[in-house]
Coordinates of C-alpha atoms in Angstrom, one line a residue:
M1 CA 235.7 240.4 -3.0
T2 CA 236.5 242.8 0.5
A3 CA 240.0 244.0 0.6
T4 CA 241.3 244.4 4.3
T5 CA 244.0 246.3 3.9
A6 CA 243.6 249.2 5.7
P7 CA 241.8 249.3 9.4
A8 CA 238.2 249.5 9.3
A9 CA 236.2 252.6 10.6
G10 CA 235.8 252.9 13.8
L11 CA 237.9 250.4 14.8
P12 CA 241.4 251.2 16.7
T13 CA 244.6 250.2 14.8
G14 CA 245.5 247.8 17.6
S15 CA 242.3 245.6 17.0
V16 CA 243.0 245.0 12.9
T17 CA 244.7 241.8 13.6
Q18 CA 241.4 240.7 15.3
H19 CA 239.3 242.1 12.7
L20 CA 241.3 240.2 10.1
A21 CA 240.7 236.9 11.9
L22 CA 236.9 237.3 12.1
D23 CA 236.7 238.5 8.6
P24 CA 237.8 235.3 6.4
S25 CA 236.9 237.1 3.4
G26 CA 239.2 240.4 3.7
F27 CA 242.3 237.4 5.2
L28 CA 241.6 235.3 2.1
G29 CA 241.4 238.3 -0.1
E30 CA 245.3 239.0 0.9
L31 CA 246.1 235.1 -0.4
Y32 CA 244.8 236.0 -3.8
I33 CA 246.6 234.1 -7.0
S34 CA 246.6 235.6 -10.1
F35 CA 245.0 233.1 -12.7
W36 CA 247.2 233.6 -15.4
I37 CA 250.4 232.3 -13.3
P38 CA 248.7 228.8 -13.0
T39 CA 248.2 229.4 -16.8
A40 CA 251.3 229.9 -17.3
V41 CA 252.5 227.1 -15.5
L42 CA 250.0 224.9 -17.4
T43 CA 251.1 226.0 -20.4
A44 CA 254.6 225.2 -19.7
A45 CA 253.8 221.7 -18.8
L46 CA 252.0 221.5 -21.8
V47 CA 254.7 222.8 -24.5
I48 CA 257.3 220.6 -22.6
K49 CA 254.6 217.2 -23.6
L50 CA 254.0 218.2 -26.9
P51 CA 256.3 216.5 -28.8
S52 CA 256.1 213.6 -27.3
I53 CA 252.0 213.9 -27.7
I54 CA 252.6 214.4 -31.7
K55 CA 255.5 211.8 -31.9
L56 CA 253.5 209.2 -30.2
W57 CA 249.8 210.5 -30.7
R58 CA 248.5 206.6 -31.1
D59 CA 249.5 206.7 -27.5
P60 CA 245.8 207.3 -25.4
L61 CA 247.8 208.3 -22.4
L62 CA 249.5 210.9 -24.0
R63 CA 246.5 212.1 -25.9
A64 CA 244.6 212.0 -22.3
V65 CA 247.5 214.0 -21.0
G66 CA 247.7 216.9 -23.3
G67 CA 243.8 217.1 -23.6
L68 CA 243.8 217.5 -19.7
L69 CA 246.5 220.1 -19.6
L70 CA 244.9 222.1 -22.5
L71 CA 241.3 222.1 -20.9
A72 CA 243.1 223.5 -17.7
C73 CA 244.7 226.2 -19.4
A74 CA 241.7 226.7 -21.1
V75 CA 239.8 226.9 -17.8
F76 CA 242.1 229.5 -15.7
A77 CA 242.1 231.5 -19.2
F78 CA 238.4 232.0 -19.5
A79 CA 237.7 232.1 -15.7
V80 CA 239.5 235.3 -15.6
P81 CA 237.3 237.6 -14.7
G82 CA 238.4 240.4 -17.1
N83 CA 238.2 237.6 -19.9
I84 CA 234.2 236.7 -18.4
A85 CA 232.9 239.8 -19.2
R86 CA 234.5 240.4 -22.4
M87 CA 233.0 237.1 -23.7
N88 CA 229.4 238.2 -22.3
R89 CA 229.9 241.8 -23.9
L90 CA 230.7 240.0 -27.6
T91 CA 228.0 237.3 -26.9
G92 CA 225.2 240.2 -25.6
V93 CA 224.2 237.5 -23.4
P94 CA 224.6 238.2 -19.4
N95 CA 226.7 235.5 -17.7
F96 CA 227.1 233.4 -21.2
S97 CA 230.6 232.5 -19.8
A98 CA 229.2 230.6 -17.2
P99 CA 228.1 227.6 -18.9
W100 CA 231.1 228.2 -21.1
V101 CA 233.2 227.7 -18.0
Y102 CA 231.2 224.9 -17.0
S103 CA 231.4 223.0 -20.2
L104 CA 235.4 223.4 -20.1
I105 CA 235.3 222.1 -16.4
T106 CA 233.5 219.5 -17.3
A107 CA 235.5 218.3 -20.4
F108 CA 238.6 218.6 -17.7
C109 CA 237.2 216.2 -15.6
A110 CA 236.4 213.5 -18.7
S111 CA 240.3 213.9 -19.1
C112 CA 241.1 212.8 -16.0
L113 CA 238.5 209.9 -16.6
L114 CA 240.1 209.2 -19.7
L115 CA 243.6 209.4 -18.1
I116 CA 242.6 207.2 -15.7
V117 CA 241.4 204.8 -18.1
A118 CA 244.5 204.8 -20.5
W119 CA 246.4 204.7 -17.4
R120 CA 245.2 201.4 -16.0
G121 CA 244.5 199.9 -19.6
G122 CA 248.6 200.2 -20.5
L123 CA 249.8 201.6 -23.6
S124 CA 249.6 197.9 -25.5
D125 CA 245.6 197.2 -24.2
R126 CA 243.0 197.9 -26.9
S127 CA 240.6 195.9 -25.2
A128 CA 237.0 196.0 -25.8
A129 CA 236.3 197.2 -21.7
T130 CA 238.9 199.3 -22.0
R131 CA 237.1 201.1 -25.4
R132 CA 234.0 200.4 -23.9
A133 CA 235.2 202.9 -20.1
M134 CA 236.2 205.3 -22.6
R135 CA 233.0 205.6 -24.9
W136 CA 231.0 205.6 -21.5
V137 CA 233.3 208.3 -20.1
V138 CA 233.2 210.3 -23.1
G139 CA 229.1 209.9 -23.1
V140 CA 228.4 210.5 -19.9
Y141 CA 230.2 213.8 -19.5
S142 CA 228.9 214.9 -23.3
A143 CA 225.8 214.6 -22.1
V144 CA 226.4 216.7 -18.9
I145 CA 227.9 219.4 -20.9
G146 CA 224.6 219.5 -23.4
T147 CA 222.6 219.3 -19.9
L148 CA 224.8 222.6 -18.8
W149 CA 223.8 224.6 -21.7
I150 CA 220.0 223.7 -21.5
L151 CA 219.4 224.4 -18.1
F152 CA 220.8 227.8 -18.9
A153 CA 219.0 228.3 -21.6
L154 CA 216.2 227.6 -19.5
A155 CA 217.3 230.0 -16.6
D156 CA 216.5 233.5 -15.8
T157 CA 219.8 235.6 -15.2
P158 CA 219.7 238.8 -15.8
V159 CA 222.1 240.2 -13.6
E160 CA 225.8 239.7 -15.0
R161 CA 228.4 238.2 -12.0
L162 CA 231.9 237.8 -12.5
R163 CA 233.0 236.5 -9.1
D164 CA 229.8 235.2 -7.3
L165 CA 227.4 233.8 -9.7
D166 CA 227.5 230.5 -8.0
T167 CA 226.3 231.6 -4.9
Y168 CA 224.4 234.9 -5.8
Y169 CA 222.1 232.1 -8.4
A170 CA 222.5 229.1 -5.9
T171 CA 218.6 229.4 -5.5
T172 CA 217.6 230.5 -9.0
P173 CA 215.4 227.5 -10.8
F174 CA 217.4 225.9 -13.5
M175 CA 220.7 227.7 -12.7
R176 CA 220.8 226.0 -9.3
E177 CA 220.5 222.6 -11.1
E178 CA 223.4 223.8 -13.5
I179 CA 225.8 224.4 -10.6
V180 CA 225.4 221.6 -8.6
L181 CA 225.2 219.4 -11.9
Y182 CA 228.8 220.7 -12.8
L183 CA 229.8 221.1 -9.3
L184 CA 229.0 216.9 -8.9
A185 CA 230.7 215.9 -12.3
H186 CA 233.7 217.6 -11.1
T187 CA 233.9 216.4 -7.5
V188 CA 233.4 212.5 -8.7
A189 CA 236.0 212.8 -11.8
V190 CA 238.4 214.0 -9.2
L191 CA 237.6 212.3 -6.2
I192 CA 238.5 209.2 -8.5
T193 CA 241.3 210.4 -10.0
Y194 CA 243.0 211.0 -6.9
R195 CA 242.4 207.8 -5.3
L196 CA 244.1 206.4 -8.3
V197 CA 246.9 208.2 -8.0
R198 CA 247.2 207.3 -4.5
N199 CA 247.3 204.1 -4.9
W200 CA 249.9 204.3 -8.0
V201 CA 252.6 206.3 -5.5
R202 CA 252.3 203.4 -3.6
T203 CA 253.7 200.8 -6.4
D204 CA 257.0 199.6 -5.7
G205 CA 260.0 200.1 -8.2
L206 CA 258.8 203.7 -9.7
D207 CA 261.2 206.2 -10.8
A208 CA 261.9 208.8 -8.0
W209 CA 260.8 211.7 -10.7
L210 CA 257.8 209.9 -11.2
R211 CA 256.8 209.6 -7.3
W212 CA 257.8 213.2 -6.7
G213 CA 255.4 214.1 -9.7
L214 CA 252.8 211.7 -8.5
K215 CA 252.9 213.0 -5.0
A216 CA 252.7 216.4 -6.9
L217 CA 249.1 215.4 -8.8
G218 CA 247.9 213.6 -5.2
V219 CA 248.4 217.2 -3.4
G220 CA 246.8 218.6 -6.2
Y221 CA 244.0 217.1 -6.7
A222 CA 243.1 216.6 -3.2
L223 CA 243.2 220.5 -3.1
N224 CA 240.6 220.2 -6.1
L225 CA 238.3 218.3 -3.6
V226 CA 238.9 221.2 -1.3
Y227 CA 237.4 223.6 -3.9
D228 CA 234.7 221.6 -4.5
A229 CA 233.3 221.1 -0.4
A230 CA 234.1 225.0 -0.6
K231 CA 232.0 225.8 -3.4
I232 CA 229.1 223.2 -2.4
T233 CA 229.2 224.2 0.8
A234 CA 228.7 228.1 0.0
V235 CA 225.8 226.6 -2.1
V236 CA 223.9 224.7 0.1
A237 CA 224.5 227.5 2.9
R238 CA 222.3 230.1 0.6
W239 CA 219.9 227.1 0.4
T240 CA 219.3 227.1 4.0
G241 CA 219.4 230.9 4.4
H242 CA 223.0 231.6 5.7
D243 CA 225.5 233.4 3.8
L244 CA 229.1 231.6 3.4
D245 CA 229.7 233.0 0.1
W246 CA 233.6 234.1 0.9
L247 CA 234.3 229.9 0.9
S248 CA 233.1 230.4 -3.0
T249 CA 234.7 233.8 -3.8
D250 CA 237.6 234.4 -1.5
L251 CA 238.6 230.8 -0.6
A252 CA 237.6 228.5 -3.7
P253 CA 239.7 230.6 -6.5
P254 CA 243.2 230.7 -4.6
V255 CA 243.2 227.1 -3.8
A256 CA 241.8 226.0 -7.7
A257 CA 244.7 227.9 -8.7
L258 CA 247.3 226.3 -6.1
S259 CA 246.0 223.1 -7.6
A260 CA 246.6 223.7 -11.1
I261 CA 250.2 224.7 -10.1
L262 CA 250.8 221.3 -8.6
V263 CA 248.8 219.5 -10.8
A264 CA 251.4 221.0 -13.9
V265 CA 254.3 220.5 -11.4
G266 CA 253.6 216.9 -11.1
F267 CA 253.6 216.4 -15.3
I268 CA 256.7 218.5 -15.0
L269 CA 259.0 216.9 -13.0
P270 CA 258.6 213.4 -14.7
H271 CA 259.7 214.7 -17.7
A272 CA 262.1 217.7 -17.0
G273 CA 263.4 215.7 -14.1
Q274 CA 264.9 212.3 -16.0
Y275 CA 265.9 215.2 -18.7
L276 CA 268.0 216.9 -16.1
H277 CA 269.0 213.7 -14.7
G278 CA 270.1 212.5 -17.9
R279 CA 272.1 215.7 -18.9
W280 CA 273.5 215.6 -15.5
R281 CA 275.0 212.3 -16.0
V282 CA 276.5 212.8 -19.1
R283 CA 278.3 215.5 -18.4
L284 CA 279.5 213.7 -15.1
G285 CA 281.1 210.8 -17.2
H286 CA 282.5 213.7 -19.6
W287 CA 284.4 214.9 -17.2
R288 CA 285.5 211.6 -15.1
L289 CA 287.1 210.8 -18.3
R290 CA 289.3 214.0 -18.2
P291 CA 292.3 212.6 -16.4
L292 CA 292.5 209.5 -18.6
Y293 CA 291.9 211.4 -22.1
L294 CA 294.3 214.4 -21.2
L295 CA 297.0 210.9 -20.2
L296 CA 296.7 209.1 -23.3
R297 CA 296.2 212.5 -25.8
T298 CA 300.0 212.7 -24.9
F299 CA 300.5 209.2 -26.7
T300 CA 299.1 210.8 -30.1
G301 CA 300.1 214.4 -29.5
S302 CA 296.2 215.3 -30.3
G303 CA 292.9 214.8 -29.0
V304 CA 289.1 215.0 -29.9
P305 CA 288.8 218.3 -32.4
F306 CA 286.2 220.4 -30.1
T307 CA 282.6 220.9 -31.9
V308 CA 280.6 224.3 -30.8
R309 CA 277.7 222.9 -32.2
A310 CA 278.5 219.1 -30.9
S311 CA 275.5 218.0 -27.9
P312 CA 276.8 216.7 -24.5
E313 CA 276.4 213.0 -25.5
L314 CA 278.3 213.2 -28.9
R315 CA 281.2 215.0 -26.8
L316 CA 281.3 211.8 -24.2
T317 CA 280.9 209.3 -27.2
R318 CA 283.5 210.9 -29.2
R319 CA 285.9 210.8 -25.8
E320 CA 284.9 207.4 -25.0
T321 CA 285.6 206.1 -28.4
F322 CA 289.3 208.3 -28.5
I323 CA 290.1 206.6 -24.9
R324 CA 289.4 203.0 -26.4
D325 CA 291.2 203.4 -29.8
V326 CA 294.1 204.8 -28.1
L327 CA 294.5 201.8 -25.5
L328 CA 294.2 199.3 -28.4
Q329 CA 297.3 200.7 -29.8
L330 CA 298.7 200.6 -26.6
A331 CA 298.0 197.5 -25.7
R332 CA 301.1 195.9 -27.2
H333 CA 303.1 197.2 -24.2
F334 CA 300.9 196.0 -21.7
D335 CA 302.8 194.2 -18.9
E336 CA 300.5 191.7 -17.5
D337 CA 302.5 190.5 -14.9
L338 CA 303.1 194.0 -13.6
R339 CA 299.0 194.2 -13.8
H340 CA 298.4 191.1 -11.9
R341 CA 301.4 192.1 -9.1
S342 CA 299.5 195.5 -9.0
Y343 CA 296.3 194.2 -8.5
A344 CA 297.5 191.9 -5.7
A345 CA 299.3 194.7 -4.1
A346 CA 296.1 196.7 -4.2
L347 CA 294.0 194.0 -2.4
A348 CA 297.2 194.0 0.0
L349 CA 296.7 197.7 0.6
G350 CA 293.0 197.2 2.0
H351 CA 291.5 198.2 -1.5
T352 CA 288.3 196.6 -2.9
P353 CA 288.6 194.4 -5.8
A354 CA 286.5 197.0 -8.2
R355 CA 288.9 199.8 -6.9
A356 CA 291.9 197.1 -6.7
R357 CA 291.5 196.6 -10.9
A358 CA 291.0 200.1 -11.8
L359 CA 294.5 201.2 -10.2
A360 CA 296.1 198.0 -11.4
A361 CA 295.1 199.2 -14.8
A362 CA 296.0 202.9 -14.3
V363 CA 299.8 201.5 -13.0
T364 CA 300.0 199.2 -16.3
I365 CA 298.8 202.2 -18.4
Q366 CA 301.5 204.7 -16.9
D367 CA 304.4 201.6 -17.6
A368 CA 303.3 201.2 -21.1
F369 CA 303.8 205.0 -22.1
A370 CA 307.4 204.3 -20.5
A371 CA 307.7 201.3 -22.8
R372 CA 306.5 203.0 -26.0
Q373 CA 310.0 204.0 -27.0
C374 CA 311.0 200.8 -27.0
P375 CA 310.8 198.7 -30.6
V376 CA 308.6 195.7 -30.4
D377 CA 310.4 192.5 -31.4
G378 CA 308.4 190.4 -34.0
D379 CA 308.4 187.3 -31.7
T380 CA 306.5 189.6 -29.4
P381 CA 303.8 187.6 -28.0
A382 CA 300.2 189.1 -29.2
S383 CA 298.5 191.8 -27.2
P384 CA 296.4 191.1 -23.8
D385 CA 293.1 190.8 -23.8
T386 CA 292.1 194.6 -23.1
S387 CA 288.0 193.9 -23.2
D388 CA 287.6 194.4 -19.0
L389 CA 289.9 197.3 -19.2
L390 CA 287.9 199.1 -22.4
R391 CA 284.8 198.4 -19.9
E392 CA 286.3 199.9 -16.8
I393 CA 287.8 203.5 -18.5
E394 CA 285.6 205.4 -16.1
A395 CA 286.8 203.5 -13.2
V396 CA 290.4 203.9 -14.4
S397 CA 290.3 207.4 -15.3
R398 CA 288.9 208.4 -11.6
V399 CA 291.5 206.9 -9.5
L400 CA 294.4 208.8 -11.8
R401 CA 293.2 211.6 -9.8
H402 CA 294.6 210.3 -6.7
T403 CA 298.3 209.9 -7.3
E404 CA 299.4 208.9 -3.9
E405 CA 297.4 205.5 -4.3
I406 CA 298.9 204.8 -7.8
D407 CA 302.2 205.4 -6.3
A408 CA 301.6 203.2 -3.3
V409 CA 300.6 200.1 -5.8
R410 CA 303.5 200.5 -7.4
T411 CA 306.0 200.7 -4.9
R412 CA 304.5 197.4 -3.3
A413 CA 304.2 195.7 -6.8
A414 CA 308.1 196.8 -7.6
A415 CA 308.9 195.5 -4.0
T416 CA 307.3 192.0 -5.0
A417 CA 308.9 191.6 -8.0
E418 CA 311.9 192.3 -6.1
S419 CA 311.4 189.7 -3.5
V420 CA 311.0 187.2 -6.1
P421 CA 314.4 184.9 -6.7
R422 CA 315.7 184.7 -10.3
R423 CA 316.3 181.7 -12.0

C-alpha cells in the first residue's frame, strides 16, 4: 500500500491535491479502516444476540444469525495482516492463511443463504422443502470449501503475500481458479441475500426498528457487492495485462470493513432499539403516574417503599397497584353526580371526550379527598363502578398537571349544580 502523506518527490506543494486525485491508491490509503473496528462491532452484535440464540437454540433463524455473526467476526480477525503472517509462520506454509480466510468467507456465504432459507420458511416451517434447501446450501458450500483446499494444495505459492495475494497470484495455475471460486461463491450468496432484504424492507406492517435494521443490512450487503466487483475487476485486469491492483488492495478492504459494520448495526438495531424503546415507555409511564401517586399517597400517609434493586418494570407495577388499591378504598366517597356534571362541563369547555373523562375523574377524586373525613352512613349505596377509572389512571394523572383546566371544570360544574332548581 502506497502512503501519500507528503508531497511526492519532484512535485511542487501546490500540485499535491492533483497528485492525490491521479493516485487512487494513495487517496484510499487515507481512508483505511482498521479491521478491528468491524470485528468489535460484530462481536457486540453477537453478544447482544447470544442470550436469545442460547434460549431459543431450536430456532433455525436465530442459529443462522449466530453463525453469520460468528463467521463474520472470524473473517476480520484472521484477515488482519499481522494474524495472516502469524498463521503462516505457525504452520510453516507460505500463504496458508489464504485458503483458511477463503474458507471462512465461503462459510459466511453459506450462513447468509441459510438465513434466507430460515426466514422464508418461518419459525414453524419444518417442511421437506425447507430441510432440502438447507441441506443443499450446506452441501454445495462444503464442497466449495473442500475444493479451495485441494486447489491450494495443487498451486505453487512460494512468495508470502499479506495484502495483495489475490492479484499477485491471479494468473497462477490453480490459485487462479481458487480466487475465482471464492469470489463467485461470495457474490452469488450476497446478491441473493441483498435482493431478499430489499424485498423484506418493502413489507407492510414492519416494526420501525426492524425496518431501519433491514435498511442497514441492505446497504451492508450492497457494499459487499462493491467489494466483489472491485476484487473481480482487479483480477480480470491482471489476466489482460493491466494493473488495477489498487481496487483489490486499497478499495476492497475499507469497503468490506464498512459493510461489516453496517451488517452488525442491522442486527443490533431491532434488538437494541426495541429494548431501549421498551425501557423508555416503562420510565415514561412511571413518571406520568407521579402526580396521581403523590395525591393518593396523602390518603394513606405512606407510599410504595423504595427498593434499590427493583427493576423499572417492577417499580411501575408497584406504583400502578398502589394507585388502584387506594382508589378502591376511596371509591365509597365518590360523588357520581359531580362526576357526570364535571364531564358535561369539560365537554362544554371544548375538551375531547377522553380528556373530559380524565378531568371529571380528577375533580371527583379531589372532592372525595375533601369528603373522606365525613362518616359514611350505613344506608349509603354501594361504591360506584370504578373499572373505567382504574383503566385510565395514566390519563387522570396527566391532567393533574394542569390545575387551571381542573379548576375551570370544577367552577363550571358547580355553576351547573346551582342552576338546577331544588325540590
